[in-house]
CSV table of C-alpha atoms and ligand atoms in Angstrom, one decimal:
chain,number,residue,atom,x,y,z
A,10,UNK,CA,128.5,209.9,129.1
A,11,UNK,CA,125.7,211.2,127.1
A,12,UNK,CA,123.6,214.0,128.6
A,13,UNK,CA,120.4,212.5,127.0
A,14,UNK,CA,118.2,212.3,129.9
A,15,UNK,CA,115.0,210.5,129.4
A,16,UNK,CA,115.4,207.0,128.0
A,17,UNK,CA,111.9,205.8,128.7
A,18,UNK,CA,108.7,207.8,129.1
A,19,UNK,CA,105.3,206.3,129.7
A,20,UNK,CA,102.2,208.5,129.8
A,21,UNK,CA,98.7,207.5,130.8
A,22,UNK,CA,99.2,203.9,129.6
A,23,UNK,CA,96.0,201.9,129.6
A,24,UNK,CA,96.1,198.2,128.9
A,25,UNK,CA,93.4,195.6,129.0
A,26,UNK,CA,92.8,192.1,127.8
A,27,UNK,CA,89.2,192.3,126.7
A,28,UNK,CA,87.2,193.3,129.8
A,29,UNK,CA,90.1,192.6,132.1
A,30,UNK,CA,91.9,195.9,132.8
A,31,UNK,CA,95.6,195.3,133.6
A,32,UNK,CA,97.3,198.7,133.6
A,33,UNK,CA,95.4,201.9,134.5
A,34,UNK,CA,96.6,205.3,133.7
A,35,UNK,CA,100.2,204.3,134.3
A,36,UNK,CA,103.0,206.9,134.2
A,37,UNK,CA,106.8,206.4,134.3
A,38,UNK,CA,109.9,208.2,133.4
A,39,UNK,CA,113.3,206.6,133.4
A,40,UNK,CA,116.5,208.6,133.1
A,41,UNK,CA,119.7,207.3,131.5
A,42,UNK,CA,121.7,205.2,133.9
A,43,UNK,CA,118.8,204.7,136.4
A,44,UNK,CA,118.0,201.2,137.8
A,45,UNK,CA,114.4,200.8,138.5
A,46,UNK,CA,113.0,197.7,140.3
A,47,UNK,CA,109.3,196.9,139.9
A,48,UNK,CA,107.7,194.7,142.6
A,49,UNK,CA,104.2,193.7,143.4
A,50,UNK,CA,101.9,190.7,143.9
A,51,UNK,CA,101.5,188.1,141.2
A,52,UNK,CA,99.2,189.0,138.4
A,53,UNK,CA,99.4,192.8,139.1
A,54,UNK,CA,100.7,193.5,135.5
A,55,UNK,CA,104.5,193.6,135.8
A,56,UNK,CA,105.2,191.4,132.9
A,57,UNK,CA,102.5,193.0,130.8
A,58,UNK,CA,104.1,196.4,131.4
A,59,UNK,CA,107.5,195.2,130.2
A,60,UNK,CA,105.9,193.6,127.2
A,61,UNK,CA,104.1,196.8,126.3
A,62,UNK,CA,107.4,198.7,126.4
A,63,UNK,CA,108.9,196.7,123.6
A,64,UNK,CA,105.7,196.4,121.6
A,65,UNK,CA,104.9,192.7,122.2
A,66,UNK,CA,101.5,193.8,123.4
A,67,UNK,CA,99.1,196.3,121.9
A,68,UNK,CA,97.9,199.0,124.2
A,69,UNK,CA,94.4,200.6,124.4
A,70,UNK,CA,95.6,204.2,125.1
A,71,UNK,CA,98.5,206.2,126.3
A,72,UNK,CA,101.9,206.8,125.0
A,73,UNK,CA,105.3,205.0,125.3
A,74,UNK,CA,108.5,206.7,124.2
A,75,UNK,CA,111.9,205.0,124.1
A,76,UNK,CA,114.6,207.4,123.4
A,77,UNK,CA,112.0,209.9,122.3
A,78,UNK,CA,110.6,207.6,119.7
A,79,UNK,CA,107.0,206.4,120.1
A,80,UNK,CA,106.5,202.6,120.5
A,81,UNK,CA,103.6,201.7,118.3
A,82,UNK,CA,102.7,198.1,117.7
A,83,UNK,CA,102.7,197.1,114.0
A,84,UNK,CA,104.7,200.2,112.9
A,85,UNK,CA,107.8,199.8,110.9
A,86,UNK,CA,109.8,201.8,113.4
A,87,UNK,CA,109.2,199.2,116.0
A,88,UNK,CA,112.0,197.0,114.7
A,89,UNK,CA,114.4,200.0,115.0
A,90,UNK,CA,113.2,200.8,118.5
A,91,UNK,CA,113.5,197.2,119.7
A,92,UNK,CA,117.2,197.4,119.0
A,93,UNK,CA,117.4,200.0,121.8
A,94,UNK,CA,115.6,197.7,124.2
A,95,UNK,CA,117.3,194.5,125.5
A,96,UNK,CA,114.9,192.0,127.1
A,97,UNK,CA,115.5,188.9,129.1
A,98,UNK,CA,112.5,186.7,130.0
A,99,UNK,CA,111.9,184.3,132.8
A,100,UNK,CA,111.7,181.2,130.5
A,101,UNK,CA,115.0,180.2,129.0
A,102,UNK,CA,114.5,181.6,125.5
A,103,UNK,CA,117.8,180.9,123.8
A,104,UNK,CA,117.4,179.4,120.3
A,105,UNK,CA,118.0,175.7,120.8
A,106,UNK,CA,119.4,174.9,117.3
A,107,UNK,CA,122.2,177.5,117.6
A,108,UNK,CA,125.4,177.5,119.6
A,109,UNK,CA,125.9,180.1,122.3
A,110,UNK,CA,128.0,182.3,119.9
A,111,UNK,CA,125.4,182.0,117.1
A,112,UNK,CA,122.6,183.0,119.5
A,113,UNK,CA,124.5,186.1,120.5
A,114,UNK,CA,125.7,187.2,117.1
A,115,UNK,CA,122.5,186.5,115.1
A,116,UNK,CA,120.7,189.8,115.7
A,117,UNK,CA,123.8,192.1,115.6
A,118,UNK,CA,124.7,190.6,112.2
A,119,UNK,CA,121.2,190.3,110.6
A,120,UNK,CA,119.4,193.2,112.1
A,121,UNK,CA,122.3,195.7,112.6
A,122,UNK,CA,124.3,194.4,109.7
A,123,UNK,CA,127.5,194.5,111.7
A,124,UNK,CA,130.6,192.6,110.6
A,125,UNK,CA,130.9,189.0,111.7
A,126,UNK,CA,134.4,189.1,113.1
A,127,UNK,CA,133.8,192.3,115.1
A,128,UNK,CA,130.5,190.9,116.6
A,129,UNK,CA,132.1,187.6,117.5
A,130,UNK,CA,135.0,189.4,119.2
A,131,UNK,CA,132.6,191.5,121.2
A,132,UNK,CA,130.5,188.5,122.0
A,133,UNK,CA,133.5,186.6,123.4
A,134,UNK,CA,134.6,189.6,125.4
A,135,UNK,CA,131.1,189.8,126.9
A,136,UNK,CA,131.0,186.1,127.5
A,137,UNK,CA,134.3,186.1,129.4
A,138,UNK,CA,132.9,188.9,131.6
A,139,UNK,CA,130.2,186.6,132.8
A,140,UNK,CA,132.7,183.7,132.9
A,141,UNK,CA,131.3,181.7,130.0
A,142,UNK,CA,133.9,182.2,127.2
A,143,UNK,CA,134.6,178.5,127.2
A,144,UNK,CA,130.9,177.8,126.4
A,145,UNK,CA,130.8,179.7,123.2
A,146,UNK,CA,130.4,176.6,121.0
A,147,UNK,CA,128.0,174.8,123.4
A,148,UNK,CA,124.4,174.3,122.6
A,149,UNK,CA,121.8,175.7,125.1
A,150,UNK,CA,120.8,172.2,126.2
A,151,UNK,CA,124.3,171.7,127.4
A,152,UNK,CA,124.1,174.6,129.8
A,153,UNK,CA,122.6,175.0,133.3
A,154,UNK,CA,119.7,177.3,133.8
A,155,UNK,CA,121.9,180.0,135.3
A,156,UNK,CA,124.4,179.8,132.4
A,157,UNK,CA,121.5,180.1,129.9
A,158,UNK,CA,120.2,183.2,131.6
A,159,UNK,CA,123.7,184.8,131.6
A,160,UNK,CA,124.0,184.0,127.9
A,161,UNK,CA,120.6,185.5,127.3
A,162,UNK,CA,121.8,188.7,129.1
A,163,UNK,CA,124.9,188.8,126.9
A,164,UNK,CA,122.8,188.2,123.8
A,165,UNK,CA,120.7,191.3,124.7
A,166,UNK,CA,123.7,193.4,125.6
A,167,UNK,CA,125.5,192.7,122.3
A,168,UNK,CA,122.8,194.8,120.5
A,169,UNK,CA,124.0,197.8,122.5
A,170,UNK,CA,120.6,198.6,123.9
A,171,UNK,CA,119.8,201.9,125.6
A,172,UNK,CA,117.7,200.1,128.3
A,173,UNK,CA,117.5,196.6,129.5
A,174,UNK,CA,114.3,195.0,130.7
A,175,UNK,CA,114.5,191.9,133.0
A,176,UNK,CA,111.3,189.9,133.8
A,177,UNK,CA,111.9,187.6,136.8
A,178,UNK,CA,115.0,186.2,135.1
A,179,UNK,CA,115.8,184.1,138.2
A,180,UNK,CA,112.3,182.8,139.0
A,181,UNK,CA,112.8,179.5,137.3
A,182,UNK,CA,116.3,178.9,138.6
A,183,UNK,CA,117.6,176.6,141.3
A,184,UNK,CA,118.5,178.7,144.4
A,185,UNK,CA,122.3,178.1,144.0
A,186,UNK,CA,122.2,179.5,140.5
A,187,UNK,CA,120.2,182.6,141.4
A,188,UNK,CA,123.2,184.3,142.8
A,189,UNK,CA,125.5,184.1,139.7
A,190,UNK,CA,122.8,185.7,137.6
A,191,UNK,CA,122.0,188.5,140.0
A,192,UNK,CA,125.7,189.2,140.4
A,193,UNK,CA,125.9,189.6,136.6
A,194,UNK,CA,123.0,192.1,136.8
A,195,UNK,CA,124.6,194.0,139.6
A,196,UNK,CA,127.8,194.4,137.7
A,197,UNK,CA,125.8,195.7,134.7
A,198,UNK,CA,124.1,198.2,136.9
A,199,UNK,CA,127.5,199.4,138.2
A,200,UNK,CA,128.7,199.9,134.7
A,201,UNK,CA,125.9,202.5,134.2
A,202,UNK,CA,123.3,200.5,132.2
A,203,UNK,CA,119.8,201.8,132.4
A,204,UNK,CA,117.7,198.9,133.7
A,205,UNK,CA,114.1,198.1,134.4
A,206,UNK,CA,113.9,195.0,136.6
A,207,UNK,CA,110.9,192.9,137.7
A,208,UNK,CA,111.9,190.6,140.6
A,209,UNK,CA,110.7,188.8,143.7
A,210,UNK,CA,114.2,188.8,145.2
A,211,UNK,CA,113.8,191.6,147.8
A,212,UNK,CA,117.4,191.8,149.1
A,213,UNK,CA,118.6,192.0,145.5
A,214,UNK,CA,116.0,194.8,144.8
A,215,UNK,CA,117.3,196.7,147.8
A,216,UNK,CA,120.9,196.4,146.7
A,217,UNK,CA,120.5,197.3,143.0
A,218,UNK,CA,117.7,199.8,142.8
A,219,UNK,CA,117.8,203.5,142.5
A,220,UNK,CA,114.1,203.5,142.8
A,221,UNK,CA,111.5,201.0,143.7
A,222,UNK,CA,108.1,201.0,142.1
A,223,UNK,CA,105.4,199.1,143.9
A,224,UNK,CA,102.5,198.0,141.7
A,225,UNK,CA,99.2,196.5,142.7
A,226,UNK,CA,96.2,195.7,140.4
A,227,UNK,CA,97.8,197.6,137.6
A,228,UNK,CA,98.3,200.9,139.5
A,229,UNK,CA,101.4,202.5,140.8
A,230,UNK,CA,100.8,202.5,144.5
A,231,UNK,CA,104.2,203.6,145.9
A,232,UNK,CA,107.5,204.9,144.5
A,233,UNK,CA,110.5,205.4,146.7
A,234,UNK,CA,114.3,204.9,147.1
A,235,UNK,CA,114.9,201.4,148.3
A,236,UNK,CA,116.0,202.1,151.8
A,237,UNK,CA,112.9,204.2,152.4
A,238,UNK,CA,110.6,201.7,150.8
A,239,UNK,CA,111.9,198.7,152.7
A,240,UNK,CA,112.3,200.3,156.1
A,241,UNK,CA,109.3,202.6,156.1
A,242,UNK,CA,106.7,201.9,153.4
A,243,UNK,CA,104.1,204.6,153.3
A,244,UNK,CA,101.1,202.7,152.1
A,245,UNK,CA,99.2,199.8,153.8
A,246,UNK,CA,99.3,197.7,150.6
A,247,UNK,CA,103.1,197.9,150.4
A,248,UNK,CA,103.4,197.1,154.1
A,249,UNK,CA,101.2,194.0,153.6
A,250,UNK,CA,103.1,192.9,150.6
A,251,UNK,CA,106.4,193.2,152.3
A,252,UNK,CA,105.1,191.2,155.3
A,253,UNK,CA,104.6,188.2,152.9
A,254,UNK,CA,108.4,187.9,152.7
A,255,UNK,CA,108.9,187.7,156.5
A,256,UNK,CA,108.5,184.7,158.7
A,257,UNK,CA,108.0,184.7,162.4
A,258,UNK,CA,106.7,182.2,165.0
A,259,UNK,CA,103.4,183.2,166.4
B,12,UNK,CA,110.6,125.6,87.7
B,13,UNK,CA,112.4,125.0,90.9
B,14,UNK,CA,113.6,128.6,90.7
B,15,UNK,CA,110.1,129.9,90.9
B,16,UNK,CA,110.6,132.3,88.1
B,17,UNK,CA,113.9,133.9,89.2
B,18,UNK,CA,115.5,132.5,86.0
B,19,UNK,CA,113.3,135.0,84.0
B,20,UNK,CA,115.4,137.8,85.4
B,21,UNK,CA,118.4,136.6,83.5
B,22,UNK,CA,116.5,136.1,80.2
B,23,UNK,CA,117.1,138.8,77.7
B,24,UNK,CA,117.2,142.3,79.2
B,25,UNK,CA,114.3,141.5,81.6
B,26,UNK,CA,116.1,142.6,84.7
B,27,UNK,CA,117.1,145.9,83.1
B,28,UNK,CA,113.6,146.5,82.1
B,29,UNK,CA,112.4,146.0,85.6
B,30,UNK,CA,115.0,148.4,86.9
B,31,UNK,CA,114.0,151.0,84.4
B,32,UNK,CA,110.4,150.4,85.5
B,33,UNK,CA,111.6,151.0,89.1
B,34,UNK,CA,113.2,154.2,88.0
B,35,UNK,CA,109.9,155.4,86.6
B,36,UNK,CA,108.3,154.9,90.0
B,37,UNK,CA,111.2,156.5,91.8
B,38,UNK,CA,111.3,159.4,89.4
B,39,UNK,CA,107.6,160.2,89.8
B,40,UNK,CA,107.8,160.1,93.6
B,41,UNK,CA,111.0,162.1,93.7
B,42,UNK,CA,109.6,164.9,91.6
B,43,UNK,CA,106.4,164.8,93.6
B,44,UNK,CA,108.1,164.8,96.9
B,45,UNK,CA,110.3,167.8,96.0
B,46,UNK,CA,107.3,169.8,94.8
B,47,UNK,CA,105.3,168.7,97.9
B,48,UNK,CA,107.9,169.8,100.3
B,49,UNK,CA,108.2,173.3,98.7
B,50,UNK,CA,104.4,173.8,98.4
B,51,UNK,CA,103.8,172.0,101.7
B,52,UNK,CA,105.8,174.7,103.6
B,53,UNK,CA,103.6,177.4,102.1
B,54,UNK,CA,100.4,175.5,102.8
B,55,UNK,CA,101.5,174.6,106.3
B,56,UNK,CA,102.2,178.3,107.0
B,57,UNK,CA,98.8,179.1,105.6
B,58,UNK,CA,97.1,176.6,107.9
B,59,UNK,CA,98.4,178.4,110.9
B,60,UNK,CA,97.0,181.9,110.0
B,61,UNK,CA,94.1,183.3,111.9
B,62,UNK,CA,92.1,184.1,108.8
B,63,UNK,CA,88.9,182.0,108.9
B,64,UNK,CA,88.4,181.8,105.2
B,65,UNK,CA,92.0,180.6,104.5
B,66,UNK,CA,91.7,178.2,107.4
B,67,UNK,CA,88.5,176.7,106.1
B,68,UNK,CA,89.8,176.3,102.6
B,69,UNK,CA,92.9,174.6,103.9
B,70,UNK,CA,90.9,172.2,106.1
B,71,UNK,CA,88.7,171.4,103.2
B,72,UNK,CA,91.6,170.7,101.0
B,73,UNK,CA,93.2,168.4,103.5
B,74,UNK,CA,89.9,166.5,104.1
B,75,UNK,CA,89.3,166.0,100.3
B,76,UNK,CA,92.8,164.6,99.9
B,77,UNK,CA,92.4,162.3,102.9
B,78,UNK,CA,88.9,161.0,101.9
B,79,UNK,CA,89.5,160.6,98.1
B,80,UNK,CA,91.3,157.4,97.1
B,81,UNK,CA,94.5,158.3,95.1
B,82,UNK,CA,93.3,156.1,92.2
B,83,UNK,CA,90.1,158.2,91.8
B,84,UNK,CA,92.2,161.4,91.7
B,85,UNK,CA,94.5,159.8,89.1
B,86,UNK,CA,91.4,158.9,86.9
B,87,UNK,CA,90.0,162.4,87.3
B,88,UNK,CA,93.1,164.1,86.2
B,89,UNK,CA,94.1,161.6,83.5
B,90,UNK,CA,90.8,160.7,81.9
B,91,UNK,CA,88.5,163.4,83.2
B,92,UNK,CA,90.4,166.4,82.1
B,93,UNK,CA,90.7,165.1,78.5
B,94,UNK,CA,87.0,164.8,78.2
B,95,UNK,CA,85.9,167.9,80.0
B,96,UNK,CA,88.6,170.4,79.1
B,97,UNK,CA,89.9,168.9,75.9
B,98,UNK,CA,93.4,169.0,77.3
B,99,UNK,CA,95.5,165.9,77.0
B,100,UNK,CA,97.7,165.6,80.0
B,101,UNK,CA,100.4,163.0,79.7
B,102,UNK,CA,100.2,160.0,82.0
B,103,UNK,CA,103.4,160.7,83.9
B,104,UNK,CA,102.5,164.4,84.3
B,105,UNK,CA,99.1,163.4,85.6
B,106,UNK,CA,100.7,161.1,88.1
B,107,UNK,CA,103.0,163.9,89.3
B,108,UNK,CA,100.1,166.3,89.6
B,109,UNK,CA,98.0,163.9,91.7
B,110,UNK,CA,100.9,162.9,93.9
B,111,UNK,CA,101.9,166.5,94.4
B,112,UNK,CA,98.3,167.5,95.2
B,113,UNK,CA,98.2,164.7,97.8
B,114,UNK,CA,101.7,165.2,99.1
B,115,UNK,CA,101.3,169.0,99.5
B,116,UNK,CA,98.3,168.4,101.8
B,117,UNK,CA,100.0,165.8,103.9
B,118,UNK,CA,103.2,167.8,104.0
B,119,UNK,CA,101.2,171.0,104.9
B,120,UNK,CA,99.7,169.3,107.8
B,121,UNK,CA,103.1,168.1,109.0
B,122,UNK,CA,104.4,171.6,108.7
B,123,UNK,CA,101.5,173.0,110.6
B,124,UNK,CA,102.1,170.6,113.4
B,125,UNK,CA,105.8,171.4,113.5
B,126,UNK,CA,105.1,175.2,113.4
B,127,UNK,CA,102.7,175.1,116.3
B,128,UNK,CA,105.0,173.0,118.4
B,129,UNK,CA,107.5,175.8,118.5
B,130,UNK,CA,106.9,177.6,121.8
B,131,UNK,CA,105.6,181.2,121.7
B,132,UNK,CA,108.6,182.6,123.5
B,133,UNK,CA,110.9,181.6,120.6
B,134,UNK,CA,108.9,184.0,118.4
B,135,UNK,CA,108.9,186.7,121.1
B,136,UNK,CA,112.6,186.6,122.0
B,137,UNK,CA,113.4,186.8,118.3
B,138,UNK,CA,111.2,189.8,117.9
B,139,UNK,CA,112.5,191.4,121.1
B,140,UNK,CA,115.9,191.2,119.5
B,141,UNK,CA,114.6,193.4,116.6
B,142,UNK,CA,114.3,190.6,114.0
B,143,UNK,CA,111.6,191.2,111.5
B,144,UNK,CA,108.8,188.7,111.0
B,145,UNK,CA,110.6,187.3,107.9
B,146,UNK,CA,114.0,187.0,109.7
B,147,UNK,CA,112.3,185.4,112.7
B,148,UNK,CA,110.9,182.7,110.4
B,149,UNK,CA,114.1,182.3,108.4
B,150,UNK,CA,116.6,182.0,111.1
B,151,UNK,CA,114.7,180.9,114.2
B,152,UNK,CA,111.4,179.2,113.4
B,153,UNK,CA,112.1,177.4,110.1
B,154,UNK,CA,115.3,175.7,111.1
B,155,UNK,CA,113.7,174.3,114.2
B,156,UNK,CA,110.6,173.3,112.1
B,157,UNK,CA,112.7,171.5,109.5
B,158,UNK,CA,114.5,169.5,112.2
B,159,UNK,CA,111.2,168.2,113.5
B,160,UNK,CA,109.9,167.8,110.0
B,161,UNK,CA,112.5,165.7,108.2
B,162,UNK,CA,111.9,162.4,110.0
B,163,UNK,CA,108.1,162.8,109.4
B,164,UNK,CA,108.5,163.8,105.8
B,165,UNK,CA,110.7,160.8,105.0
B,166,UNK,CA,107.9,158.6,106.2
B,167,UNK,CA,105.7,160.4,103.6
B,168,UNK,CA,108.3,159.8,100.9
B,169,UNK,CA,108.3,156.0,101.4
B,170,UNK,CA,104.5,156.0,101.4
B,171,UNK,CA,104.6,157.8,98.1
B,172,UNK,CA,107.1,155.5,96.5
B,173,UNK,CA,104.8,152.6,97.5
B,174,UNK,CA,101.7,154.2,96.2
B,175,UNK,CA,103.3,154.7,92.7
B,176,UNK,CA,102.3,151.2,92.0
B,177,UNK,CA,98.9,152.7,91.2
B,178,UNK,CA,100.1,154.6,88.2
B,179,UNK,CA,100.0,151.6,86.0
B,180,UNK,CA,96.3,152.0,86.1
B,181,UNK,CA,96.7,155.0,83.8
B,182,UNK,CA,99.0,153.2,81.5
B,183,UNK,CA,102.4,154.1,83.0
B,184,UNK,CA,104.8,151.2,82.6
B,185,UNK,CA,106.5,151.1,86.0
B,186,UNK,CA,108.1,148.2,87.7
B,187,UNK,CA,105.0,146.4,88.5
B,188,UNK,CA,103.6,146.6,85.0
B,189,UNK,CA,106.9,145.5,83.5
B,190,UNK,CA,106.9,142.5,85.7
B,191,UNK,CA,103.4,141.6,84.7
B,192,UNK,CA,104.3,141.9,81.1
B,193,UNK,CA,107.3,139.6,81.6
B,194,UNK,CA,105.3,137.0,83.4
B,195,UNK,CA,102.6,137.1,80.7
B,196,UNK,CA,105.1,136.7,77.9
B,197,UNK,CA,106.6,133.7,79.6
B,198,UNK,CA,103.4,132.0,80.7
B,199,UNK,CA,104.2,128.9,78.6
B,200,UNK,CA,107.8,128.3,79.6
B,201,UNK,CA,107.6,129.4,83.2
B,202,UNK,CA,104.0,129.1,84.4
B,203,UNK,CA,105.0,129.5,88.1
B,204,UNK,CA,107.1,132.6,87.6
B,205,UNK,CA,104.7,135.0,89.4
B,206,UNK,CA,105.9,134.3,92.9
B,207,UNK,CA,109.6,134.7,92.3
B,208,UNK,CA,109.1,137.8,90.1
B,209,UNK,CA,106.8,139.6,92.5
B,210,UNK,CA,109.2,138.7,95.3
B,211,UNK,CA,111.9,140.4,93.3
B,212,UNK,CA,109.7,143.5,93.0
B,213,UNK,CA,109.2,143.3,96.8
B,214,UNK,CA,113.0,143.3,97.2
B,215,UNK,CA,113.3,146.2,94.9
B,216,UNK,CA,110.8,148.4,96.8
B,217,UNK,CA,112.5,147.3,100.0
B,218,UNK,CA,116.0,148.2,98.8
B,219,UNK,CA,114.7,151.7,97.8
B,220,UNK,CA,112.7,152.4,101.0
B,221,UNK,CA,114.8,150.8,103.7
B,222,UNK,CA,117.8,153.2,103.5
B,223,UNK,CA,115.3,156.1,103.6
B,224,UNK,CA,113.7,154.9,106.8
B,225,UNK,CA,117.1,154.2,108.2
B,226,UNK,CA,118.1,157.8,107.5
B,227,UNK,CA,115.0,159.1,109.1
B,228,UNK,CA,115.7,157.1,112.3
B,229,UNK,CA,119.3,158.4,112.3
B,230,UNK,CA,118.2,162.0,111.9
B,231,UNK,CA,115.5,161.6,114.5
B,232,UNK,CA,118.1,160.4,117.0
B,233,UNK,CA,120.6,163.1,116.2
B,234,UNK,CA,118.1,166.0,116.5
B,235,UNK,CA,115.8,164.7,119.1
B,236,UNK,CA,117.3,166.8,121.9
B,237,UNK,CA,117.9,170.0,120.2
C,30,ATP,N1,97.6,187.1,126.9
C,30,ATP,C1,96.8,187.3,127.9
C,30,ATP,N2,95.5,187.3,127.7
C,30,ATP,C2,94.6,187.5,128.7
C,30,ATP,N3,95.0,187.9,130.0
C,30,ATP,C3,96.3,187.9,130.2
C,30,ATP,C4,97.3,187.7,129.2
C,30,ATP,N4,98.5,187.8,129.7
C,30,ATP,C5,98.3,188.1,131.0
C,30,ATP,N5,97.0,188.2,131.3
C,30,ATP,C6,96.5,188.6,132.6
C,30,ATP,O1,97.0,189.8,133.0
C,30,ATP,C7,97.2,189.9,134.4
C,30,ATP,C8,98.6,190.4,134.6
C,30,ATP,O2,99.5,189.5,134.2
C,30,ATP,P1,101.1,189.7,134.3
C,30,ATP,O3,101.7,188.5,133.7
C,30,ATP,O4,101.5,191.0,133.7
C,30,ATP,O5,101.3,189.7,135.8
C,30,ATP,P2,102.7,189.7,136.6
C,30,ATP,O6,102.6,190.9,137.5
C,30,ATP,O7,103.8,189.6,135.7
C,30,ATP,O8,102.5,188.4,137.5
C,30,ATP,P3,103.7,187.4,138.0
C,30,ATP,O9,104.4,188.0,139.2
C,30,ATP,O10,102.9,186.2,138.4
C,30,ATP,O11,104.6,187.2,136.8
C,30,ATP,C9,96.9,188.6,134.9
C,30,ATP,O12,95.7,188.6,135.6
C,30,ATP,C10,96.9,187.7,133.7
C,30,ATP,O13,95.9,186.7,133.9
C,31,MG,MG1,105.3,188.1,135.3
């Protein structure tokens, strides 16, 4: 285990689309091995936050450091920093013209210039961990949604990232496929990966998180360990939000 | 007489002359198509940039090509340049220039369409993996673009082959011109040869273009769901 502590640091992040302010003076610090779950109402800026972290969005002010390197859109270092960040999106974003194996090995070979045989060997090992080794020569269109998302996770992992970002990776899945993907993520968390997860699956958030961040309208409203957050939320906004997940007959 | 002119094909080396005329037409379109595909990829990429000036120039180029009859372009390049600039461009080269000028614009527009049909998350997930802009295009965007492009560009190729019949207007002896010459020369002995001979030309174009459209259909089917 490395003793490197802070993998991700965000200071006074300010992000707007034109007049529309999305993130206001946002701070966050993530230590190596931590699993952070971000929840909050739709449109509160969760996806935007993740996209800022790996430089897919420009920011108006503030600083983002990954592994002590500043993330600056348009800088040359960005390509290097992105290798430290694995990201899985909600939409199935595999490359449709490549097989599963080609999808996984493309970036390690072209970006990190690693040897083909070694990368393929590792890819197959990772695939078998998620139970998909037999799909290595399939094309994405031949896979179910859940299988695609697990391949996308493996693809990100194969770059040996320092931190993994997940943006509602199960939101577009049929219910029976949600479980297999979340299980994969749980195993990843147990293996010590640093993870930043956006999800609407509350029981999953409770099980996996070291810390819950509750966002509303671009601001960090509440931050707490999962048990505390879900059993006794401190703020009214968090209480209200959690109530939207409960059903009762009036 | 009953043969409606088909007998002329067997006279002397007429058939061979027609074939070599066909080869001239195919040669011009082949060279133009290859150049158009290469240049069209660049022009198509330029058409998608945000820069207003480049965008306007490209739009203008495409409009000019669409509005202007190819024959006028041929005359401008072949006759016009000699007069104005004092350079003498050979007929076949003129044809290739005009066809490439035309093909590049059409191809560029096809490339533009194919490029913008690739969803944004394809670019983003490639970049999120650390691929550079160039690598993203090379390994992720272009291969998908080409798959969408090939059936469409094959359609353009057949259109080009057909349009080469215009080049006889600037003195190039291609299949149609050869056929005319043969008919003229045999006016006395076979006055009704025109139908049979032009029908032969029709068959020749058909035999060249048909496999090309078959290929396009085949590729379209094979790649439709990737
Ligand atoms: N490219 C963009 N241009 C302008 N506004 C945008 C853009 N992307 C997002 N927004 C706006 O930013 C706000 C935050 O969006 P974001 O996608 O980060 O929300 P979210 O918390 O991920 O929501 P959800 O739970 O629905 O995914 C929304 O109001 C959205 O309309
Ligand atoms: Mg979102």
